[in-house]
Amino acid sequence: MAKFRTLDDVDVAGKTVLTRVDLNVPMKDGRITDDLRISRILPTLHELSRKGAKVVVLSHFGRPDGKPVPEMSLKPVAAALATALGSPIAFAEDCIGDVAKAAIDKLKPGGVVLLENTRFHAAEEKNDSAFAKSMAALGDIYVNDAFSCAHRAHVSTEALAHLLPAYAGRNMEVELKHLEAALESPEKPVAAVIGGAKVSTKLELLGNLLSKVDKLIIGGGMANTFLFAQGREVGKSLCEKNMADTARDILREAVARGCAVVLPDDVVVAREFKPGAASKVVPTDRCPPDQMILDIGPVAAARLGTLLADCKTLVWNGPLGAFETPPFDAGTVTVARTAAALTAAGRLLSVAGGGDTVAALRHAGVVEEFSYVSTAGGAFLEWMEGKELPGVAALNGH
């Protein structure tokens, strides 16, 4: 990972700092249901404020398709951010032009203003140069603290880094350091837990990991496709039967690269997928034709615990079963808690990311016990696929 500048490398006193964060938080009935992304950006905002900067917060919210949509205004988020920050926050009804400039001009050093949703302008997602210049004119320095948006080459995530002195915020800095430690220069042996529904959505990820990890643990619906590819009965399970040849190719490639692919030894099956459904544990080659695989079994979970105990580094993306619907959460919860315990004991560096992954680890009660849990979805996945992220590359290049 190339060198990038951080807040240690700049004096922000008296400067106006355009600070890109990710406030695209889940909301229901006007209330934020998960404030992890807010809590992650507080160190950067506090530090900039304490050092006497005028802090101008930029973010998108939802997908308004380049026009103002009242339901996607950041105004309700401003109140929650102010509460979390413990100080008042001004709000501007636009992210460029006279309205934004007037709000910034009113700030005293240390003050914070949140500008309206950057995606209310179509030019934001087009990475339009004129729009970028209009936004850059509002500040002296650019700080990107939104790794979760770094896979997008938008004005507020990429173009600004080429127009202003650019630095990584503390959240971005921590994320990049953990990602480097997990896959770019890891302590071996390295294990990856890859779950989720479909092999077809994670082909690039699996291909990249084969050369990076020692143990590739596959769970969730994806595992069913691999089991089917090995000639095992999967009943009515979610399974991409058309991907069987691809799965066999991946297994052959893994052997060639010395990567051990780990599939479940036993599974939890049920006739119907609903909370509290009658279920039973069977070996992976004994799934009844009228039932579906919905979780890994206790033998598989115990085996994974033993395997992780022999590893030094873990990267996790995707649940091992249908964790949202008990009792099919047991496998994911057991393995997550084992990884958390090994992390707490100083025996494992554990890095996880992806929307379902964060929800699964929260369900297991271990989000705070992993070395690092990324709030990024697409950006985390693209990083694991080995792709260059435009928002990170721009920080390196300025």
Short mmCIF file of C-alpha atoms in Angstrom, two decimals:
data_model
loop_
_atom_site.label_atom_id
_atom_site.label_comp_id
_atom_site.label_asym_id
_atom_site.label_seq_id
_atom_site.Cartn_x
_atom_site.Cartn_y
_atom_site.Cartn_z
CA MET A 1 0.00 0.00 0.00
CA ALA A 2 1.50 3.33 -1.04
CA LYS A 3 2.32 6.00 1.51
CA PHE A 4 -0.43 8.49 2.28
CA ARG A 5 -0.40 11.67 4.37
CA THR A 6 -2.33 11.87 7.63
CA LEU A 7 -3.39 14.59 10.05
CA ASP A 8 0.06 14.30 11.62
CA ASP A 9 1.47 15.93 8.49
CA VAL A 10 -0.55 19.17 8.43
CA ASP A 11 -1.22 22.26 10.55
CA VAL A 12 -4.93 22.95 10.25
CA ALA A 13 -5.16 25.95 12.62
CA GLY A 14 -7.12 28.75 10.98
CA LYS A 15 -7.70 26.66 7.85
CA THR A 16 -11.01 25.57 6.33
CA VAL A 17 -10.93 21.79 6.03
CA LEU A 18 -13.30 19.99 3.66
CA THR A 19 -13.82 16.67 5.43
CA ARG A 20 -15.43 13.83 3.49
CA VAL A 21 -17.13 11.33 5.78
CA ASP A 22 -19.79 8.67 5.31
CA LEU A 23 -23.06 9.64 6.96
CA ASN A 24 -25.08 7.27 4.81
CA VAL A 25 -26.52 5.70 7.96
CA PRO A 26 -29.64 3.51 8.18
CA MET A 27 -32.70 5.45 9.32
CA LYS A 28 -36.23 4.45 10.23
CA ASP A 29 -39.01 6.92 11.07
CA GLY A 30 -36.47 9.74 11.19
CA ARG A 31 -34.21 7.93 13.69
CA ILE A 32 -30.76 6.45 13.06
CA THR A 33 -30.85 2.70 13.71
CA ASP A 34 -27.08 2.13 13.58
CA ASP A 35 -24.65 4.92 14.49
CA LEU A 36 -21.36 3.02 13.97
CA ARG A 37 -20.38 5.21 11.03
CA ILE A 38 -20.96 8.33 13.12
CA SER A 39 -18.90 7.08 16.05
CA ARG A 40 -16.03 6.18 13.69
CA ILE A 41 -15.62 9.74 12.36
CA LEU A 42 -15.69 11.50 15.74
CA PRO A 43 -11.90 11.28 16.34
CA THR A 44 -11.17 13.17 13.11
CA LEU A 45 -13.85 15.82 13.69
CA HIS A 46 -12.78 16.33 17.31
CA GLU A 47 -9.12 16.64 16.34
CA LEU A 48 -9.73 19.13 13.53
CA SER A 49 -11.98 21.21 15.76
CA ARG A 50 -9.58 21.12 18.71
CA LYS A 51 -6.70 22.27 16.49
CA GLY A 52 -8.65 25.34 15.38
CA ALA A 53 -9.85 24.39 11.91
CA LYS A 54 -13.15 25.37 10.40
CA VAL A 55 -14.55 21.89 9.81
CA VAL A 56 -16.75 21.51 6.73
CA VAL A 57 -18.37 18.06 6.64
CA LEU A 58 -19.25 16.51 3.27
CA SER A 59 -21.29 13.35 2.74
CA HIS A 60 -23.85 11.71 0.52
CA PHE A 61 -27.07 10.11 1.78
CA GLY A 62 -29.01 7.54 -0.20
CA ARG A 63 -29.41 7.58 -3.98
CA PRO A 64 -31.24 10.78 -4.96
CA ASP A 65 -30.14 10.46 -8.61
CA GLY A 66 -28.63 13.91 -8.90
CA LYS A 67 -31.54 16.00 -7.68
CA PRO A 68 -32.80 17.26 -4.31
CA VAL A 69 -35.01 14.68 -2.58
CA PRO A 70 -36.38 15.93 0.78
CA GLU A 71 -36.38 12.43 2.29
CA MET A 72 -32.64 12.17 1.59
CA SER A 73 -31.62 15.45 3.17
CA LEU A 74 -28.75 15.25 5.66
CA LYS A 75 -30.50 17.74 7.95
CA PRO A 76 -31.89 15.06 10.34
CA VAL A 77 -28.42 13.52 10.53
CA ALA A 78 -26.93 16.86 11.59
CA ALA A 79 -28.78 16.71 14.91
CA ALA A 80 -27.53 13.20 15.63
CA LEU A 81 -24.00 14.17 14.66
CA ALA A 82 -24.13 17.21 16.96
CA THR A 83 -25.28 15.02 19.86
CA ALA A 84 -22.48 12.53 19.22
CA LEU A 85 -19.91 15.30 18.86
CA GLY A 86 -21.11 17.06 22.00
CA SER A 87 -21.16 20.47 20.32
CA PRO A 88 -23.48 22.40 18.00
CA ILE A 89 -23.25 21.88 14.25
CA ALA A 90 -24.41 24.34 11.62
CA PHE A 91 -26.19 23.08 8.52
CA ALA A 92 -26.08 24.48 4.98
CA GLU A 93 -28.83 23.75 2.46
CA ASP A 94 -26.32 23.18 -0.35
CA CYS A 95 -22.80 21.80 -0.74
CA ILE A 96 -21.50 24.45 -3.17
CA GLY A 97 -22.09 28.11 -4.00
CA ASP A 98 -23.20 31.10 -1.95
CA VAL A 99 -25.34 29.13 0.51
CA ALA A 100 -22.43 26.88 1.49
CA LYS A 101 -19.93 29.75 1.53
CA ALA A 102 -22.15 31.87 3.78
CA ALA A 103 -22.48 29.05 6.31
CA ILE A 104 -18.71 28.50 6.32
CA ASP A 105 -17.98 32.22 6.67
CA LYS A 106 -20.06 32.30 9.87
CA LEU A 107 -17.95 29.57 11.49
CA LYS A 108 -15.43 30.43 14.17
CA PRO A 109 -12.20 28.37 14.36
CA GLY A 110 -13.16 25.00 15.81
CA GLY A 111 -16.70 25.27 14.45
CA VAL A 112 -18.36 22.54 12.40
CA VAL A 113 -20.84 22.80 9.53
CA LEU A 114 -22.51 19.94 7.68
CA LEU A 115 -23.27 20.65 4.02
CA GLU A 116 -26.28 19.16 2.24
CA ASN A 117 -26.15 15.83 0.42
CA THR A 118 -23.44 15.96 -2.26
CA ARG A 119 -25.51 13.66 -4.49
CA PHE A 120 -28.25 16.29 -4.83
CA HIS A 121 -26.02 17.38 -7.76
CA ALA A 122 -25.67 14.98 -10.70
CA ALA A 123 -22.17 16.37 -11.26
CA GLU A 124 -20.97 14.74 -8.01
CA GLU A 125 -21.23 11.17 -9.30
CA LYS A 126 -19.98 12.20 -12.75
CA ASN A 127 -16.77 13.49 -11.12
CA ASP A 128 -17.33 16.72 -13.03
CA SER A 129 -14.32 19.07 -12.99
CA ALA A 130 -16.32 22.32 -12.83
CA PHE A 131 -18.33 21.01 -9.87
CA ALA A 132 -15.09 19.91 -8.24
CA LYS A 133 -13.62 23.39 -8.58
CA SER A 134 -16.78 24.92 -7.07
CA MET A 135 -16.49 22.61 -4.08
CA ALA A 136 -12.73 23.01 -3.71
CA ALA A 137 -13.19 26.81 -3.64
CA LEU A 138 -14.88 26.43 -0.25
CA GLY A 139 -11.78 25.14 1.55
CA ASP A 140 -8.02 25.16 2.00
CA ILE A 141 -7.40 21.49 2.81
CA TYR A 142 -9.11 18.20 1.97
CA VAL A 143 -9.41 15.31 4.43
CA ASN A 144 -10.94 12.00 3.37
CA ASP A 145 -12.27 9.95 6.28
CA ALA A 146 -14.66 7.79 4.24
CA PHE A 147 -12.98 4.54 3.21
CA SER A 148 -16.46 3.09 2.67
CA CYS A 149 -16.85 5.45 -0.31
CA ALA A 150 -13.28 5.08 -1.60
CA HIS A 151 -14.32 2.73 -4.43
CA ARG A 152 -16.25 5.60 -6.02
CA ALA A 153 -14.48 8.15 -8.23
CA HIS A 154 -16.81 11.02 -7.30
CA VAL A 155 -16.00 14.68 -6.78
CA SER A 156 -16.11 14.57 -2.98
CA THR A 157 -14.21 11.25 -2.76
CA GLU A 158 -11.59 11.62 -5.51
CA ALA A 159 -11.45 14.88 -7.48
CA LEU A 160 -10.99 17.13 -4.42
CA ALA A 161 -7.79 15.26 -3.56
CA HIS A 162 -6.25 16.57 -6.79
CA LEU A 163 -7.33 20.19 -6.20
CA LEU A 164 -6.39 20.69 -2.53
CA PRO A 165 -3.65 19.39 -0.23
CA ALA A 166 -5.08 15.97 0.67
CA TYR A 167 -4.82 13.88 3.83
CA ALA A 168 -6.35 10.73 5.31
CA GLY A 169 -8.55 11.22 8.37
CA ARG A 170 -8.06 9.04 11.44
CA ASN A 171 -10.79 6.57 10.47
CA MET A 172 -9.34 6.17 6.97
CA GLU A 173 -5.84 5.85 8.43
CA VAL A 174 -6.84 3.10 10.89
CA GLU A 175 -8.75 1.23 8.20
CA LEU A 176 -5.90 1.29 5.69
CA LYS A 177 -3.38 0.15 8.29
CA HIS A 178 -5.54 -2.80 9.32
CA LEU A 179 -6.20 -3.79 5.73
CA GLU A 180 -2.50 -3.73 4.98
CA ALA A 181 -1.82 -5.88 8.04
CA ALA A 182 -4.55 -8.33 7.03
CA LEU A 183 -3.72 -9.09 3.40
CA GLU A 184 -0.79 -7.07 2.07
CA SER A 185 1.82 -7.88 4.73
CA PRO A 186 0.08 -10.34 7.06
CA GLU A 187 1.48 -12.55 9.75
CA LYS A 188 0.93 -16.12 8.55
CA PRO A 189 -0.91 -18.46 8.54
CA VAL A 190 -3.78 -16.40 7.11
CA ALA A 191 -7.41 -17.57 7.06
CA ALA A 192 -10.31 -16.01 5.18
CA VAL A 193 -13.96 -16.68 6.03
CA ILE A 194 -16.08 -16.03 2.95
CA GLY A 195 -19.82 -16.47 3.22
CA GLY A 196 -22.94 -15.14 1.61
CA ALA A 197 -25.43 -16.41 -0.89
CA LYS A 198 -23.77 -16.67 -4.29
CA VAL A 199 -20.45 -17.77 -5.73
CA SER A 200 -21.15 -15.69 -8.86
CA THR A 201 -20.93 -12.40 -6.92
CA LYS A 202 -17.58 -13.27 -5.34
CA LEU A 203 -15.57 -14.84 -8.16
CA GLU A 204 -12.96 -12.05 -8.25
CA LEU A 205 -12.71 -12.15 -4.47
CA LEU A 206 -12.13 -15.92 -4.36
CA GLY A 207 -9.61 -15.69 -7.20
CA ASN A 208 -7.57 -13.01 -5.41
CA LEU A 209 -7.65 -14.77 -2.06
CA LEU A 210 -6.30 -18.07 -3.40
CA SER A 211 -2.85 -16.48 -3.71
CA LYS A 212 -3.09 -14.53 -0.44
CA VAL A 213 -4.39 -16.92 2.22
CA ASP A 214 -3.48 -20.33 3.59
CA LYS A 215 -7.02 -21.39 4.56
CA LEU A 216 -10.11 -20.37 2.59
CA ILE A 217 -13.22 -21.12 4.65
CA ILE A 218 -16.41 -21.08 2.57
CA GLY A 219 -19.85 -20.92 4.17
CA GLY A 220 -23.36 -19.67 3.57
CA GLY A 221 -25.21 -20.43 0.35
CA MET A 222 -21.87 -20.32 -1.48
CA ALA A 223 -20.78 -23.51 0.27
CA ASN A 224 -23.79 -25.37 -1.17
CA THR A 225 -22.55 -24.69 -4.69
CA PHE A 226 -19.14 -26.12 -3.83
CA LEU A 227 -20.70 -29.16 -2.14
CA PHE A 228 -22.89 -29.73 -5.21
CA ALA A 229 -19.80 -29.39 -7.42
CA GLN A 230 -18.23 -32.22 -5.42
CA GLY A 231 -21.23 -34.45 -6.16
CA ARG A 232 -23.02 -34.06 -2.83
CA GLU A 233 -26.80 -33.85 -2.44
CA VAL A 234 -27.96 -30.36 -1.42
CA GLY A 235 -31.75 -30.94 -1.60
CA LYS A 236 -33.72 -27.71 -1.94
CA SER A 237 -30.82 -25.53 -0.74
CA LEU A 238 -29.89 -22.24 -2.35
CA CYS A 239 -27.36 -23.43 -4.92
CA GLU A 240 -25.98 -22.06 -8.19
CA LYS A 241 -25.82 -25.37 -10.04
CA ASN A 242 -24.72 -23.57 -13.21
CA MET A 243 -21.56 -22.52 -11.32
CA ALA A 244 -20.43 -26.08 -10.56
CA ASP A 245 -17.66 -26.07 -13.20
CA THR A 246 -16.41 -22.73 -11.89
CA ALA A 247 -16.40 -24.06 -8.34
CA ARG A 248 -14.36 -27.08 -9.46
CA ASP A 249 -11.91 -24.74 -11.23
CA ILE A 250 -11.49 -22.77 -8.00
CA LEU A 251 -10.85 -25.97 -6.03
CA ARG A 252 -8.21 -27.08 -8.55
CA GLU A 253 -6.55 -23.66 -8.51
CA ALA A 254 -6.47 -23.73 -4.72
CA VAL A 255 -4.59 -27.04 -4.75
CA ALA A 256 -2.10 -25.60 -7.24
CA ARG A 257 -1.50 -22.58 -5.03
CA GLY A 258 -1.27 -24.51 -1.77
CA CYS A 259 -4.43 -22.93 -0.36
CA ALA A 260 -6.67 -25.25 1.67
CA VAL A 261 -10.38 -24.76 0.89
CA VAL A 262 -12.45 -25.60 3.96
CA LEU A 263 -16.08 -26.65 3.49
CA PRO A 264 -18.45 -27.70 6.31
CA ASP A 265 -18.32 -31.29 7.62
CA ASP A 266 -21.92 -31.13 8.84
CA VAL A 267 -24.86 -28.83 8.21
CA VAL A 268 -28.17 -27.76 9.71
CA VAL A 269 -31.14 -28.59 7.48
CA ALA A 270 -34.86 -27.79 7.60
CA ARG A 271 -37.93 -28.24 5.41
CA GLU A 272 -38.84 -24.57 5.67
CA PHE A 273 -36.98 -21.34 6.19
CA LYS A 274 -38.63 -19.48 9.05
CA PRO A 275 -37.79 -18.53 12.66
CA GLY A 276 -37.83 -21.53 14.98
CA ALA A 277 -38.33 -24.01 12.14
CA ALA A 278 -37.80 -27.67 13.01
CA SER A 279 -34.23 -28.50 12.02
CA LYS A 280 -31.63 -31.24 12.37
CA VAL A 281 -27.90 -31.70 11.91
CA VAL A 282 -26.69 -34.05 9.17
CA PRO A 283 -23.33 -34.80 7.50
CA THR A 284 -22.79 -32.69 4.38
CA ASP A 285 -23.46 -35.68 2.10
CA ARG A 286 -26.78 -36.55 3.76
CA CYS A 287 -29.04 -33.56 3.05
CA PRO A 288 -32.56 -34.97 2.47
CA PRO A 289 -33.96 -34.12 -0.99
CA ASP A 290 -36.95 -32.27 0.53
CA GLN A 291 -34.86 -30.08 2.87
CA MET A 292 -32.44 -27.16 2.61
CA ILE A 293 -29.06 -26.35 4.17
CA LEU A 294 -29.33 -23.19 6.29
CA ASP A 295 -26.24 -23.24 8.54
CA ILE A 296 -23.00 -25.05 9.25
CA GLY A 297 -23.26 -27.72 11.94
CA PRO A 298 -21.58 -27.94 15.37
CA VAL A 299 -18.80 -30.25 14.16
CA ALA A 300 -17.93 -27.79 11.39
CA ALA A 301 -18.03 -24.85 13.83
CA ALA A 302 -15.73 -26.65 16.27
CA ARG A 303 -13.33 -27.57 13.45
CA LEU A 304 -13.17 -23.95 12.34
CA GLY A 305 -12.40 -22.88 15.91
CA THR A 306 -9.44 -25.29 15.98
CA LEU A 307 -8.31 -24.08 12.56
CA LEU A 308 -8.42 -20.41 13.59
CA ALA A 309 -6.45 -21.19 16.74
CA ASP A 310 -3.57 -22.21 14.45
CA CYS A 311 -3.76 -18.99 12.41
CA LYS A 312 -2.31 -15.52 13.04
CA THR A 313 -4.53 -13.45 10.72
CA LEU A 314 -8.22 -13.63 9.80
CA VAL A 315 -10.17 -11.76 7.13
CA TRP A 316 -13.95 -12.23 7.26
CA ASN A 317 -16.59 -11.31 4.68
CA GLY A 318 -20.06 -12.86 4.79
CA PRO A 319 -22.01 -15.00 7.29
CA LEU A 320 -21.72 -18.80 7.50
CA GLY A 321 -25.50 -19.35 7.57
CA ALA A 322 -28.88 -17.61 7.56
CA PHE A 323 -27.95 -15.80 10.80
CA GLU A 324 -30.92 -13.39 10.72
CA THR A 325 -33.28 -16.32 11.36
CA PRO A 326 -32.64 -18.40 14.52
CA PRO A 327 -31.80 -21.22 14.95
CA PHE A 328 -29.72 -20.83 11.79
CA ASP A 329 -27.42 -18.29 13.46
CA ALA A 330 -25.57 -20.78 15.67
CA GLY A 331 -22.66 -21.51 13.33
CA THR A 332 -21.84 -17.88 12.59
CA VAL A 333 -22.17 -16.90 16.26
CA THR A 334 -19.97 -19.77 17.50
CA VAL A 335 -17.15 -19.11 15.03
CA ALA A 336 -17.35 -15.32 15.49
CA ARG A 337 -17.06 -15.67 19.27
CA THR A 338 -14.11 -18.04 18.90
CA ALA A 339 -12.35 -15.51 16.64
CA ALA A 340 -13.12 -12.74 19.13
CA ALA A 341 -11.68 -14.76 22.02
CA LEU A 342 -8.50 -15.52 20.06
CA THR A 343 -8.21 -11.81 19.22
CA ALA A 344 -8.66 -10.82 22.87
CA ALA A 345 -5.93 -13.30 23.82
CA GLY A 346 -3.54 -11.61 21.38
CA ARG A 347 -3.31 -14.70 19.19
CA LEU A 348 -5.20 -13.43 16.11
CA LEU A 349 -5.46 -10.25 14.06
CA SER A 350 -9.10 -10.23 12.94
CA VAL A 351 -10.40 -7.88 10.25
CA ALA A 352 -13.99 -8.07 8.99
CA GLY A 353 -16.17 -6.04 6.67
CA GLY A 354 -19.31 -5.94 4.54
CA GLY A 355 -22.87 -5.03 5.51
CA ASP A 356 -24.10 -8.55 6.32
CA THR A 357 -20.84 -9.28 8.10
CA VAL A 358 -21.15 -6.32 10.45
CA ALA A 359 -24.76 -7.28 11.20
CA ALA A 360 -23.73 -10.89 11.87
CA LEU A 361 -20.88 -9.89 14.19
CA ARG A 362 -23.16 -7.47 16.00
CA HIS A 363 -25.68 -10.28 16.41
CA ALA A 364 -22.88 -12.37 17.94
CA GLY A 365 -21.96 -9.46 20.21
CA VAL A 366 -18.34 -9.25 19.04
CA VAL A 367 -18.06 -6.11 16.88
CA GLU A 368 -15.88 -4.40 19.49
CA GLU A 369 -13.79 -7.51 20.09
CA PHE A 370 -12.43 -7.96 16.57
CA SER A 371 -9.21 -6.12 15.74
CA TYR A 372 -11.12 -4.05 13.20
CA VAL A 373 -14.60 -4.19 11.72
CA SER A 374 -14.99 -2.11 8.57
CA THR A 375 -18.23 -0.23 7.95
CA ALA A 376 -17.47 -0.40 4.22
CA GLY A 377 -19.45 -2.69 1.95
CA GLY A 378 -18.44 -2.32 -1.69
CA ALA A 379 -15.08 -0.70 -0.89
CA PHE A 380 -14.11 -3.53 1.46
CA LEU A 381 -15.11 -6.13 -1.12
CA GLU A 382 -13.20 -4.39 -3.94
CA TRP A 383 -10.13 -4.11 -1.71
CA MET A 384 -10.36 -7.86 -1.00
CA GLU A 385 -10.63 -8.45 -4.75
CA GLY A 386 -7.27 -6.70 -5.14
CA LYS A 387 -8.63 -3.65 -6.95
CA GLU A 388 -7.24 -0.14 -6.67
CA LEU A 389 -9.71 2.18 -4.92
CA PRO A 390 -9.92 5.63 -6.56
CA GLY A 391 -10.39 7.48 -3.24
CA VAL A 392 -7.29 5.86 -1.75
CA ALA A 393 -5.20 6.19 -4.92
CA ALA A 394 -5.99 9.94 -5.03
CA LEU A 395 -4.63 10.38 -1.50
CA ASN A 396 -1.44 8.59 -2.49
CA GLY A 397 -0.97 10.62 -5.64
CA HIS A 398 -1.29 14.20 -4.38
#
